C-alpha cells in the first residue's frame, strides 16, 4: 500500500510516493502550481508533469491515500481532476501548506508552525486543520521577516546610505552590485536614485533574491546586515506569538533553514522551554499526513 | 514682465503664469507629466497641453523666467524642449518638487520641507538646491506615513481582523466595502482571503485611495484608525527629523493638508518652537522661485 504527497508551491510543484512507513518510491517535480503565481492552466499542467514523473514506476492502484498542500486558498477540484486523469481513485485531501509543513516536522497531531521563505506565515494546526493563522498576507501587505522583507530592507539600507553620502559597507556593496551590474559608479546622492530605479525596474518579488547577500554579510560581521536579520527575527517572533498553541513548534522555509542569524534570533526569543523542530519538505509532510489518514 | 511656474507631478501637470508680484495671469493643467508614472511621450504631451492652456492669453515674449518642479530625478531637456516649442526663450530652471514645495510655503531662502501625499519625502532646502533628503523611496521601499502607507495599513488591519474572526469596526467595514463592492459577505476567515485577494488584484498604488477612509473613521472615533494615523505621524516625524535644518518647516501634500490627525500628531511631536507653514500649490512655489531668480 502506497501514499502520495503533493506540495503545490509558488516556485515548484512536487509529488512524492512513499510506503506507509515513509520509504520513497517515486518522485517528480515541475514548475509553480500555485494559481496565485502562475495562470491556472500552467499550474494544472505543472501538476500533471510532477504527477506523471512520480507515478512513472508505480502501480496507481496501490495508492491508497493522497494529501496535497497548497499555498493560499486551497481549491481541491483541479487537484482531484489531475489525479483522476492519472487513474487514482482513492480519497484525496487538499490542505493549506502550513498543515503539510507542520506534519513535515513532527508526528504529533497539534501544535504551531512558522514558515519563513519567500513569504512568512504562522499557523496553529490541529490534525489536518488550520485553527488560525498570522501574517501570510503576501509581499505587499505583510510577509514580515520573509526573504522578501529581508531583501527589501537591504535595498532600503543601500539607498539610504548612498543618499546620505555615507561610506559603503560589505552589505551595501553587495546589494548595489546585484542591482546595478557593471562597474561601480562611486558614492554620491545620484547613486541613491540608481539603486531605487533599479528596484522599481524589477518585479517586487525579485527583492527576495537579495536575502542571501544579507545572510552572507551578517556572517562576515556587517552590523547593518545583523540589524536587518535581528529585526526579521523579531517580526517572525511577533507573528508566531499571535498563534502559539500547546505542542511543538515546527520551523519551515528557506529563511529559517539557511539563515542562521534569523533562526538564532528567533530561538533565543522563544526561550528554552519551547520544543522546536525543523520541517522536512512539504511533500514529505503531505505523504506523512496521507499515511496518518490511512491509519485512522 | 511675467514668470512661469510648472509642477510636473505623478497625477497632474500644472502651469501657472503670474506677474512678478504673484498675480495670476494664466493657468493650465493636464495629466501626469512624471516619467516615473507615465511613458515619456505621454508626459511630454501632457506638459505641452498644460503650457498651451496657461499661455493661451499671454504674450510669451513677456515671460522672463521659468521654474519647473519635478518629482524624482529632474531632467531639464524635455521641459526646455517643450518651452522652446512655445516660443519661450528666457532662462529655465528645473528643480526637485521638494524645492518648489518649500518655496510654496515661505519666502525665506532656506529651511526644511516635508511632503506627505501619495508618497512621502523630507528635504533640507537652500535656495533652489536640495541639500539632503530623507525617504522619498516610493511605495515599495519607503513613503512611510504617506497616503499609500496609510491605505496599506488599513487593508492589513482589515484582513487581520477578519482572519482573527474579530468584530468589524467602522474602519474595517469601510475598507472592505471599498475593496469588495457588493453585498457584505459576513465575518469569517474566508473573508480575510477576500480582502487580500482584492488588494492583489489592483495596482499597489491604488491602496492610497483608502487613506481618506482612515481619516473619516478616525474623526468618527475609531481607535484602530486613530492608531494607524498616529503611526503615520510618528513615521513622518522620524523622516523630517533626519534632515531638519535651521529655518521654517513647510508642510505639503494631501495627507498633511487634509488629514488633521496626522498633521496634529506631527505638530505635537515637533514641539512649539518649530516655525511651521503650509505650502500652497507646487506651481505657485515654482512661480515664486522664478520671480526670485529675476530679482537676483
Coordinates of C-alpha atoms in Angstrom, one line a residue:
Chain A
X1 CA 0.0 0.0 0.0
X2 CA 1.4 3.4 -1.0
X3 CA 0.6 7.0 -0.3
X4 CA 1.1 10.2 -2.4
X5 CA 2.1 13.5 -1.0
X6 CA 2.0 16.7 -3.1
X7 CA 3.4 20.2 -2.5
X8 CA 1.8 22.8 -4.7
X9 CA 4.0 25.9 -4.3
X10 CA 4.8 29.2 -5.9
X11 CA 8.2 28.0 -7.1
X12 CA 7.7 24.3 -7.8
X13 CA 5.2 21.5 -7.7
X14 CA 6.5 18.3 -6.1
X15 CA 4.9 14.9 -5.8
X16 CA 6.3 12.1 -3.7
X17 CA 5.1 8.4 -3.5
X18 CA 6.1 6.6 -0.3
X19 CA 5.2 3.4 1.5
X20 CA 3.1 3.9 4.6
X21 CA 6.3 3.6 6.6
X22 CA 7.8 6.6 4.7
X23 CA 10.2 4.8 2.3
X24 CA 10.5 6.7 -1.0
X25 CA 9.1 5.0 -4.1
X26 CA 8.7 7.8 -6.7
X27 CA 9.3 11.5 -7.0
X28 CA 8.5 14.2 -9.6
X29 CA 8.8 17.9 -9.7
X30 CA 7.8 20.7 -12.2
X31 CA 7.3 24.4 -12.2
X32 CA 5.0 26.5 -10.0
X33 CA 1.5 25.1 -9.4
X34 CA 0.1 27.9 -7.3
X35 CA -2.7 29.8 -9.1
X36 CA -1.5 33.0 -7.3
X37 CA 1.9 32.8 -9.1
X38 CA 1.1 31.3 -12.5
X39 CA -2.1 31.1 -14.6
X40 CA -4.5 28.3 -13.7
X41 CA -3.8 26.3 -16.9
X42 CA 0.0 26.5 -16.4
X43 CA -0.3 25.4 -12.8
X44 CA -2.5 22.4 -13.8
X45 CA -0.1 21.4 -16.5
X46 CA 2.9 21.6 -14.0
X47 CA 0.9 19.5 -11.5
X48 CA 0.3 16.8 -14.2
X49 CA 4.0 16.8 -15.1
X50 CA 5.1 16.3 -11.5
X51 CA 2.5 13.5 -11.0
X52 CA 3.5 11.8 -14.2
X53 CA 7.1 11.7 -13.1
X54 CA 6.3 10.5 -9.6
X55 CA 4.0 7.8 -10.8
X56 CA 6.1 6.5 -13.8
X57 CA 7.2 3.3 -12.0
X58 CA 4.2 3.0 -9.7
X59 CA 1.1 0.9 -9.9
X60 CA -1.5 3.6 -9.3
X61 CA -4.0 1.0 -8.0
X62 CA -1.7 0.7 -4.9
X63 CA -2.0 4.4 -4.0
X64 CA -4.4 4.3 -1.0
X65 CA -4.4 8.0 0.1
X66 CA -3.4 11.4 -1.3
X67 CA -2.7 14.6 0.5
X68 CA -1.8 17.9 -1.3
X69 CA -0.6 21.0 0.4
X70 CA -1.2 24.3 -1.4
X71 CA -0.2 27.9 -0.6
X72 CA -3.1 30.3 -0.4
X73 CA -6.7 29.3 -0.6
X74 CA -6.7 25.6 -1.4
X75 CA -9.1 24.6 -4.2
X76 CA -9.5 20.8 -4.3
X77 CA -11.2 20.5 -7.7
X78 CA -8.1 20.9 -10.1
X79 CA -6.1 18.6 -7.9
X80 CA -8.8 15.9 -7.9
X81 CA -9.2 16.3 -11.7
X82 CA -5.4 15.8 -12.3
X83 CA -5.4 12.7 -10.0
X84 CA -8.4 11.1 -11.6
X85 CA -6.7 11.6 -15.0
X86 CA -3.8 9.6 -13.7
X87 CA -6.2 6.8 -12.7
X88 CA -6.0 7.4 -9.0
X89 CA -9.4 6.7 -7.3
X90 CA -8.6 6.8 -3.6
X91 CA -9.6 9.7 -1.2
X92 CA -7.8 13.0 -1.8
X93 CA -7.4 15.8 0.8
X94 CA -6.2 19.2 -0.2
X95 CA -5.0 21.3 2.8
X96 CA -3.1 24.5 3.4
X97 CA 0.7 24.3 3.0
X98 CA 1.1 25.2 6.7
X99 CA -0.7 21.9 7.6
X100 CA 1.8 19.9 5.5
X101 CA 4.7 21.9 6.8
X102 CA 3.7 21.1 10.3
X103 CA 3.4 17.4 9.5
X104 CA 6.8 17.5 7.9
X105 CA 8.4 18.4 11.2
X106 CA 6.6 16.3 13.8
X107 CA 4.5 13.2 14.4
X108 CA 2.4 15.0 17.0
X109 CA -1.1 15.9 15.8
X110 CA -1.3 19.5 17.1
X111 CA 1.0 22.5 17.6
X112 CA 2.3 25.5 15.8
X113 CA 4.2 26.0 12.5
X114 CA 6.2 29.0 11.3
X115 CA 7.1 29.2 7.6
X116 CA 9.6 31.9 6.5
X117 CA 10.7 31.5 2.9
X118 CA 9.9 34.0 0.2
X119 CA 6.8 34.7 2.3
X120 CA 6.1 34.4 6.0
X121 CA 3.1 32.8 7.9
X122 CA 2.5 31.2 11.2
X123 CA -0.4 28.8 12.0
X124 CA -1.9 26.9 14.8
X125 CA -2.6 23.4 13.4
X126 CA -4.8 20.6 14.8
X127 CA -4.7 17.4 12.7
X128 CA -5.2 18.4 9.1
X129 CA -6.9 21.7 10.0
X130 CA -5.6 25.2 10.3
X131 CA -7.0 26.6 13.6
X132 CA -5.8 30.1 13.0
X133 CA -3.1 32.0 11.1
X134 CA -1.0 35.1 11.4
X135 CA 0.5 37.2 8.6
X136 CA 0.7 35.2 5.3
X137 CA -0.6 38.4 3.7
X138 CA 1.9 38.4 0.8
X139 CA 4.7 40.8 0.0
X140 CA 2.6 43.9 -0.4
X141 CA 0.7 43.6 2.9
X142 CA 2.9 41.5 5.1
X143 CA 5.3 38.6 5.0
X144 CA 7.3 40.4 7.8
X145 CA 10.7 38.7 8.3
X146 CA 10.5 36.8 5.0
X147 CA 13.2 36.7 2.3
X148 CA 11.2 39.4 0.5
X149 CA 11.2 41.5 3.6
X150 CA 14.9 41.0 4.3
X151 CA 15.8 41.8 0.6
X152 CA 13.7 44.9 0.7
X153 CA 15.3 46.1 3.9
X154 CA 18.7 45.6 2.3
X155 CA 17.7 47.7 -0.7
X156 CA 16.4 50.5 1.6
X157 CA 19.6 50.4 3.7
X158 CA 21.7 50.7 0.5
X159 CA 19.6 53.6 -1.0
X160 CA 19.7 55.5 2.3
X161 CA 23.4 55.0 2.8
X162 CA 24.1 56.4 -0.7
X163 CA 21.7 59.3 -0.3
X164 CA 23.4 60.2 3.0
X165 CA 26.8 60.1 1.2
X166 CA 28.0 57.6 3.9
X167 CA 30.7 55.1 3.4
X168 CA 29.7 51.8 1.8
X169 CA 29.6 48.6 3.7
X170 CA 30.0 45.0 2.6
X171 CA 26.2 44.7 2.5
X172 CA 25.5 47.9 0.5
X173 CA 28.3 47.0 -1.9
X174 CA 26.9 43.5 -2.5
X175 CA 23.3 44.8 -2.9
X176 CA 24.4 47.6 -5.3
X177 CA 26.4 45.1 -7.4
X178 CA 23.4 42.8 -7.6
X179 CA 21.0 45.6 -8.5
X180 CA 23.3 47.5 -10.9
X181 CA 25.6 45.0 -12.6
X182 CA 28.5 46.8 -14.2
X183 CA 31.4 48.9 -12.8
X184 CA 30.7 50.8 -9.6
X185 CA 29.8 54.4 -10.1
X186 CA 31.2 55.9 -6.9
X187 CA 29.3 57.2 -3.9
X188 CA 27.0 60.2 -4.4
X189 CA 23.4 61.1 -4.0
X190 CA 22.8 60.3 -7.6
X191 CA 23.6 56.7 -6.8
X192 CA 20.7 56.5 -4.3
X193 CA 18.5 57.2 -7.3
X194 CA 20.3 54.5 -9.2
X195 CA 19.5 51.9 -6.5
X196 CA 15.9 53.0 -6.3
X197 CA 15.4 53.0 -10.1
X198 CA 17.0 49.5 -10.4
X199 CA 14.5 48.1 -7.8
X200 CA 11.4 49.6 -9.5
X201 CA 12.6 48.3 -12.9
X202 CA 12.2 44.7 -11.5
X203 CA 9.3 42.7 -10.2
X204 CA 8.8 43.4 -6.5
X205 CA 9.2 39.7 -5.6
X206 CA 12.7 39.7 -7.0
X207 CA 13.8 41.6 -3.9
X208 CA 13.8 38.2 -2.1
X209 CA 16.9 37.3 -4.2
X210 CA 18.9 39.8 -2.1
X211 CA 18.2 37.9 1.1
X212 CA 21.2 35.5 0.8
X213 CA 23.5 38.6 0.4
X214 CA 22.3 39.8 3.8
X215 CA 23.0 36.5 5.4
X216 CA 26.5 36.4 3.9
X217 CA 27.2 40.0 5.1
X218 CA 25.9 39.3 8.6
X219 CA 28.1 36.2 8.8
X220 CA 31.1 38.3 7.8
X221 CA 30.2 40.7 10.7
X222 CA 28.5 43.6 8.8
X223 CA 26.5 45.4 11.6
X224 CA 23.9 46.7 9.2
X225 CA 23.1 43.2 7.9
X226 CA 23.0 41.9 11.5
X227 CA 20.4 44.6 12.4
X228 CA 18.2 43.6 9.4
X229 CA 18.3 39.9 10.3
X230 CA 17.6 40.7 14.0
X231 CA 14.6 42.8 13.0
X232 CA 13.4 39.9 10.8
X233 CA 13.7 37.5 13.7
X234 CA 11.7 40.0 15.9
X235 CA 9.0 40.1 13.3
X236 CA 8.8 36.3 13.0
X237 CA 8.7 36.0 16.8
X238 CA 5.8 38.5 16.9
X239 CA 4.0 36.6 14.1
X240 CA 4.3 33.2 15.7
X241 CA 3.4 34.6 19.2
X242 CA 0.0 35.6 17.8
X243 CA -0.9 31.9 17.2
X244 CA 1.2 29.9 19.6
X245 CA -0.6 26.9 20.9
X246 CA 0.5 23.9 23.1
X247 CA 2.6 21.3 21.3
X248 CA 5.8 21.5 19.3
X249 CA 6.8 24.5 17.1
X250 CA 7.8 23.4 13.6
X251 CA 10.1 25.8 11.6
X252 CA 10.0 25.7 7.9
X253 CA 11.1 27.6 4.8
X254 CA 14.4 28.7 3.4
X255 CA 15.0 31.6 5.7
X256 CA 14.6 29.5 8.9
X257 CA 16.6 26.7 7.3
X258 CA 19.5 28.6 5.7
X259 CA 19.8 31.9 7.6
X260 CA 21.4 31.1 10.9
X261 CA 21.2 34.6 12.4
X262 CA 17.4 34.8 11.9
X263 CA 16.9 31.3 13.3
X264 CA 19.1 32.0 16.3
X265 CA 17.4 35.4 16.9
X266 CA 14.0 33.6 16.8
X267 CA 15.0 30.7 19.0
X268 CA 16.6 32.9 21.7
X269 CA 13.4 35.0 21.8
X270 CA 11.3 31.9 22.1
X271 CA 13.2 30.7 25.2
X272 CA 14.4 27.2 26.2
X273 CA 11.0 25.7 27.1
X274 CA 9.7 25.7 23.5
X275 CA 10.1 22.3 21.7
X276 CA 11.4 23.2 18.2
X277 CA 11.8 21.0 15.2
X278 CA 12.7 21.7 11.6
X279 CA 10.3 20.6 8.8
X280 CA 11.3 18.3 6.1
X281 CA 9.9 19.1 2.7
X282 CA 6.3 19.9 2.1
X283 CA 5.7 16.7 0.0
X284 CA 7.2 14.6 2.8
X285 CA 4.7 16.2 5.2
X286 CA 1.9 15.6 2.8
X287 CA 2.9 11.9 2.4
X288 CA 3.1 11.5 6.2
X289 CA -0.4 13.0 6.5
X290 CA -1.7 10.7 3.9
X291 CA -0.3 7.7 5.8
X292 CA -1.8 9.0 9.0
X293 CA -5.2 9.3 7.3
X294 CA -5.0 5.6 6.4
X295 CA -4.1 4.7 10.0
X296 CA -7.2 6.3 11.4
Chain B
X1 CA 7.3 91.1 -17.0
X2 CA 5.8 87.7 -16.2
X3 CA 7.1 84.4 -14.8
X4 CA 6.0 80.8 -15.4
X5 CA 5.9 78.1 -12.7
X6 CA 5.4 74.5 -13.6
X7 CA 4.6 71.5 -11.4
X8 CA 5.3 68.2 -13.1
X9 CA 3.7 65.5 -10.9
X10 CA 2.6 61.9 -10.9
X11 CA -1.1 62.9 -11.0
X12 CA -1.2 66.1 -13.0
X13 CA 1.0 68.6 -14.8
X14 CA 0.2 72.3 -13.9
X15 CA 1.5 75.5 -15.4
X16 CA 0.9 78.9 -13.8
X17 CA 1.8 82.4 -15.3
X18 CA 1.9 85.2 -12.8
X19 CA 3.3 88.7 -12.5
X20 CA 6.5 89.2 -10.6
X21 CA 4.3 90.3 -7.7
X22 CA 2.4 86.9 -7.8
X23 CA -0.9 87.9 -9.5
X24 CA -2.3 85.1 -11.7
X25 CA -2.4 85.7 -15.4
X26 CA -2.8 82.2 -16.9
X27 CA -3.2 78.6 -15.8
X28 CA -3.3 75.2 -17.4
X29 CA -3.4 71.6 -16.2
X30 CA -3.2 68.2 -17.9
X31 CA -2.5 64.6 -16.9
X32 CA 0.6 63.2 -15.3
X33 CA 4.0 64.5 -16.6
X34 CA 6.3 62.4 -14.5
X35 CA 8.2 59.9 -16.5
X36 CA 8.1 57.6 -13.4
X37 CA 4.3 57.4 -13.7
X38 CA 3.6 57.7 -17.4
X39 CA 5.6 56.9 -20.6
X40 CA 8.0 59.8 -21.6
X41 CA 5.9 60.7 -24.7
X42 CA 2.7 60.9 -22.8
X43 CA 4.3 63.1 -20.1
X44 CA 5.8 65.4 -22.7
X45 CA 2.4 65.6 -24.4
X46 CA 0.7 66.5 -21.1
X47 CA 3.3 69.2 -20.4
X48 CA 2.6 70.7 -23.8
X49 CA -1.2 70.7 -23.2
X50 CA -0.8 72.4 -19.8
X51 CA 1.6 75.0 -21.2
X52 CA -0.7 75.7 -24.2
X53 CA -3.6 76.4 -21.8
X54 CA -1.6 78.6 -19.5
X55 CA -0.1 80.6 -22.3
X56 CA -3.2 81.0 -24.4
X57 CA -3.8 84.6 -23.5
X58 CA -0.2 85.5 -22.8
X59 CA 2.5 87.2 -24.9
X60 CA 5.3 84.7 -24.5
X61 CA 7.9 87.4 -25.1
X62 CA 6.9 88.8 -21.7
X63 CA 7.9 85.6 -19.8
X64 CA 11.2 86.5 -18.2
X65 CA 11.9 83.4 -16.1
X66 CA 10.6 79.8 -15.8
X67 CA 11.0 77.3 -12.9
X68 CA 9.7 73.7 -13.1
X69 CA 9.5 71.4 -10.2
X70 CA 9.5 67.7 -10.9
X71 CA 9.1 64.6 -8.7
X72 CA 12.0 62.2 -8.9
X73 CA 15.2 62.8 -10.8
X74 CA 14.7 66.1 -12.7
X75 CA 15.7 66.0 -16.4
X76 CA 15.7 69.5 -17.8
X77 CA 15.9 68.6 -21.6
X78 CA 12.2 67.6 -22.2
X79 CA 11.0 70.7 -20.3
X80 CA 13.3 73.0 -22.2
X81 CA 12.2 71.5 -25.5
X82 CA 8.5 72.0 -24.7
X83 CA 9.1 75.6 -23.7
X84 CA 11.2 76.4 -26.8
X85 CA 8.4 74.9 -28.9
X86 CA 6.0 77.5 -27.3
X87 CA 8.5 80.3 -28.3
X88 CA 9.8 80.9 -24.8
X89 CA 13.5 81.9 -24.9
X90 CA 14.2 83.0 -21.3
X91 CA 16.2 81.0 -18.7
X92 CA 14.6 77.8 -17.5
X93 CA 15.4 76.0 -14.2
X94 CA 14.2 72.5 -13.5
X95 CA 14.4 71.6 -9.8
X96 CA 13.1 68.8 -7.5
X97 CA 9.5 69.2 -6.4
X98 CA 10.6 69.5 -2.8
X99 CA 12.3 72.8 -3.7
X100 CA 9.2 74.2 -5.2
X101 CA 7.1 72.9 -2.3
X102 CA 9.4 74.7 0.1
X103 CA 9.1 77.9 -1.9
X104 CA 5.3 77.5 -1.9
X105 CA 5.3 77.8 1.9
X106 CA 7.7 80.5 2.7
X107 CA 9.7 83.5 1.4
X108 CA 12.8 82.5 3.4
X109 CA 15.6 81.1 1.3
X110 CA 16.5 78.0 3.4
X111 CA 14.8 75.5 5.7
X112 CA 13.0 72.1 5.7
X113 CA 10.1 70.8 3.7
X114 CA 8.0 67.7 4.4
X115 CA 5.7 66.4 1.7
X116 CA 3.2 63.7 2.5
X117 CA 0.8 63.0 -0.3
X118 CA 0.6 59.7 -2.2
X119 CA 4.3 59.4 -1.3
X120 CA 6.4 60.9 1.5
X121 CA 9.7 62.8 1.4
X122 CA 11.5 65.3 3.6
X123 CA 14.3 67.6 2.4
X124 CA 16.6 70.3 3.6
X125 CA 16.5 73.1 1.0
X126 CA 18.9 76.0 0.4
X127 CA 17.8 78.4 -2.3
X128 CA 16.9 76.3 -5.3
X129 CA 19.0 73.4 -4.2
X130 CA 18.2 70.2 -2.3
X131 CA 20.8 69.9 0.4
X132 CA 19.7 66.4 1.5
X133 CA 16.6 64.2 1.5
X134 CA 15.1 61.5 3.7
X135 CA 12.7 58.8 2.5
X136 CA 11.1 59.6 -0.9
X137 CA 11.9 56.0 -1.8
X138 CA 8.5 55.2 -3.4
X139 CA 5.7 52.9 -2.3
X140 CA 7.8 49.6 -2.4
X141 CA 10.8 50.8 -0.4
X142 CA 9.5 53.7 1.7
X143 CA 7.0 56.5 1.6
X144 CA 6.4 55.9 5.3
X145 CA 3.4 57.8 6.6
X146 CA 2.1 58.6 3.1
X147 CA -1.4 58.0 1.8
X148 CA -0.1 54.8 0.3
X149 CA 1.3 53.7 3.7
X150 CA -2.0 54.7 5.5
X151 CA -4.1 52.8 2.9
X152 CA -2.0 49.7 3.1
X153 CA -2.1 49.8 6.9
X154 CA -5.9 49.9 6.7
X155 CA -6.0 46.9 4.3
X156 CA -3.7 45.0 6.7
X157 CA -5.9 45.8 9.7
X158 CA -9.0 44.8 7.8
X159 CA -7.5 41.4 6.7
X160 CA -6.1 40.7 10.2
X161 CA -9.4 41.5 11.9
X162 CA -11.3 39.1 9.6
X163 CA -8.7 36.3 9.9
X164 CA -9.0 36.7 13.6
X165 CA -12.8 36.4 13.4
X166 CA -13.0 39.6 15.4
X167 CA -15.9 42.1 15.3
X168 CA -15.7 44.6 12.4
X169 CA -15.2 48.3 13.1
X170 CA -16.2 51.4 11.1
X171 CA -12.8 51.3 9.5
X172 CA -12.7 47.7 8.5
X173 CA -16.3 47.9 7.2
X174 CA -15.4 50.9 5.1
X175 CA -12.2 49.3 3.8
X176 CA -13.9 46.0 3.0
X177 CA -16.8 47.8 1.2
X178 CA -14.2 49.8 -0.9
X179 CA -12.2 46.7 -1.8
X180 CA -15.1 44.3 -2.4
X181 CA -18.0 46.2 -3.8
X182 CA -21.2 44.3 -3.4
X183 CA -23.2 42.9 -0.5
X184 CA -21.1 42.2 2.6
X185 CA -20.3 38.5 3.0
X186 CA -20.2 38.2 6.8
X187 CA -17.3 37.7 9.1
X188 CA -15.2 34.6 8.7
X189 CA -11.6 33.6 7.9
X190 CA -12.6 33.2 4.3
X191 CA -13.2 37.0 4.2
X192 CA -9.6 37.6 5.2
X193 CA -8.7 35.9 1.9
X194 CA -11.2 38.0 0.1
X195 CA -9.7 41.2 1.3
X196 CA -6.1 40.1 0.5
X197 CA -7.2 38.8 -3.0
X198 CA -8.9 42.1 -3.7
X199 CA -5.8 44.1 -2.9
X200 CA -3.5 42.0 -5.1
X201 CA -6.0 42.3 -8.0
X202 CA -5.3 46.0 -8.1
X203 CA -2.2 48.1 -8.7
X204 CA -0.3 48.6 -5.4
X205 CA -0.5 52.4 -5.7
X206 CA -4.3 52.2 -5.6
X207 CA -4.1 51.5 -1.8
X208 CA -3.6 55.2 -1.4
X209 CA -7.3 55.7 -2.2
X210 CA -8.1 54.0 1.1
X211 CA -6.4 56.8 3.1
X212 CA -9.4 59.1 3.2
X213 CA -11.5 56.3 4.7
X214 CA -9.0 56.1 7.6
X215 CA -9.2 59.8 8.2
X216 CA -13.0 59.7 8.3
X217 CA -13.0 56.7 10.6
X218 CA -10.5 58.3 13.0
X219 CA -12.6 61.5 13.0
X220 CA -15.6 59.3 14.0
X221 CA -13.6 57.9 16.9
X222 CA -12.5 54.5 15.5
X223 CA -9.5 53.5 17.7
X224 CA -7.9 51.3 15.0
X225 CA -7.9 54.2 12.5
X226 CA -6.5 56.6 15.2
X227 CA -3.6 54.2 15.8
X228 CA -2.8 54.0 12.1
X229 CA -2.8 57.8 11.7
X230 CA -0.7 58.2 14.9
X231 CA 1.9 55.7 13.5
X232 CA 1.9 57.7 10.2
X233 CA 2.6 60.9 12.1
X234 CA 5.4 59.1 14.0
X235 CA 7.0 57.9 10.7
X236 CA 6.8 61.4 9.2
X237 CA 8.3 62.9 12.3
X238 CA 11.2 60.5 12.1
X239 CA 11.7 61.2 8.4
X240 CA 11.7 65.0 8.8
X241 CA 14.0 64.7 11.9
X242 CA 16.7 63.2 9.7
X243 CA 17.0 66.4 7.6
X244 CA 15.8 69.2 9.9
X245 CA 17.8 72.4 9.4
X246 CA 17.5 75.9 10.8
X247 CA 14.7 77.9 9.2
X248 CA 11.0 77.3 8.8
X249 CA 9.4 73.9 8.2
X250 CA 7.0 73.8 5.3
X251 CA 4.3 71.1 5.2
X252 CA 3.0 70.0 1.8
X253 CA 0.9 67.2 0.2
X254 CA -2.6 65.9 0.6
X255 CA -2.1 64.0 3.8
X256 CA -0.7 66.9 5.7
X257 CA -3.3 69.3 4.2
X258 CA -6.4 67.1 4.6
X259 CA -5.7 64.6 7.4
X260 CA -6.0 66.6 10.6
X261 CA -5.0 63.7 12.9
X262 CA -1.7 63.1 11.1
X263 CA -0.9 66.8 11.0
X264 CA -1.7 67.2 14.7
X265 CA 0.3 64.1 15.6
X266 CA 3.3 65.5 13.7
X267 CA 3.0 69.1 15.1
X268 CA 2.7 67.9 18.7
X269 CA 5.9 65.8 18.2
X270 CA 7.7 68.7 16.6
X271 CA 7.1 70.9 19.7
X272 CA 6.1 74.6 19.9
X273 CA 9.5 76.1 18.9
X274 CA 9.3 74.9 15.3
X275 CA 8.0 77.5 12.8
X276 CA 5.5 75.7 10.6
X277 CA 3.8 76.9 7.5
X278 CA 1.6 75.1 4.9
X279 CA 2.6 75.1 1.2
X280 CA 0.5 76.5 -1.5
X281 CA 0.5 74.5 -4.7
X282 CA 3.7 73.4 -6.4
X283 CA 3.2 75.7 -9.4
X284 CA 2.8 78.7 -7.1
X285 CA 6.1 77.8 -5.4
X286 CA 7.7 77.4 -8.8
X287 CA 6.4 80.8 -10.0
X288 CA 7.7 82.4 -6.8
X289 CA 11.1 80.9 -7.3
X290 CA 11.1 82.2 -10.9
X291 CA 10.3 85.7 -9.6
X292 CA 13.1 85.4 -7.1
X293 CA 15.6 84.4 -9.9
X294 CA 14.7 87.6 -11.7
X295 CA 15.2 89.7 -8.5
X296 CA 18.8 88.4 -8.1

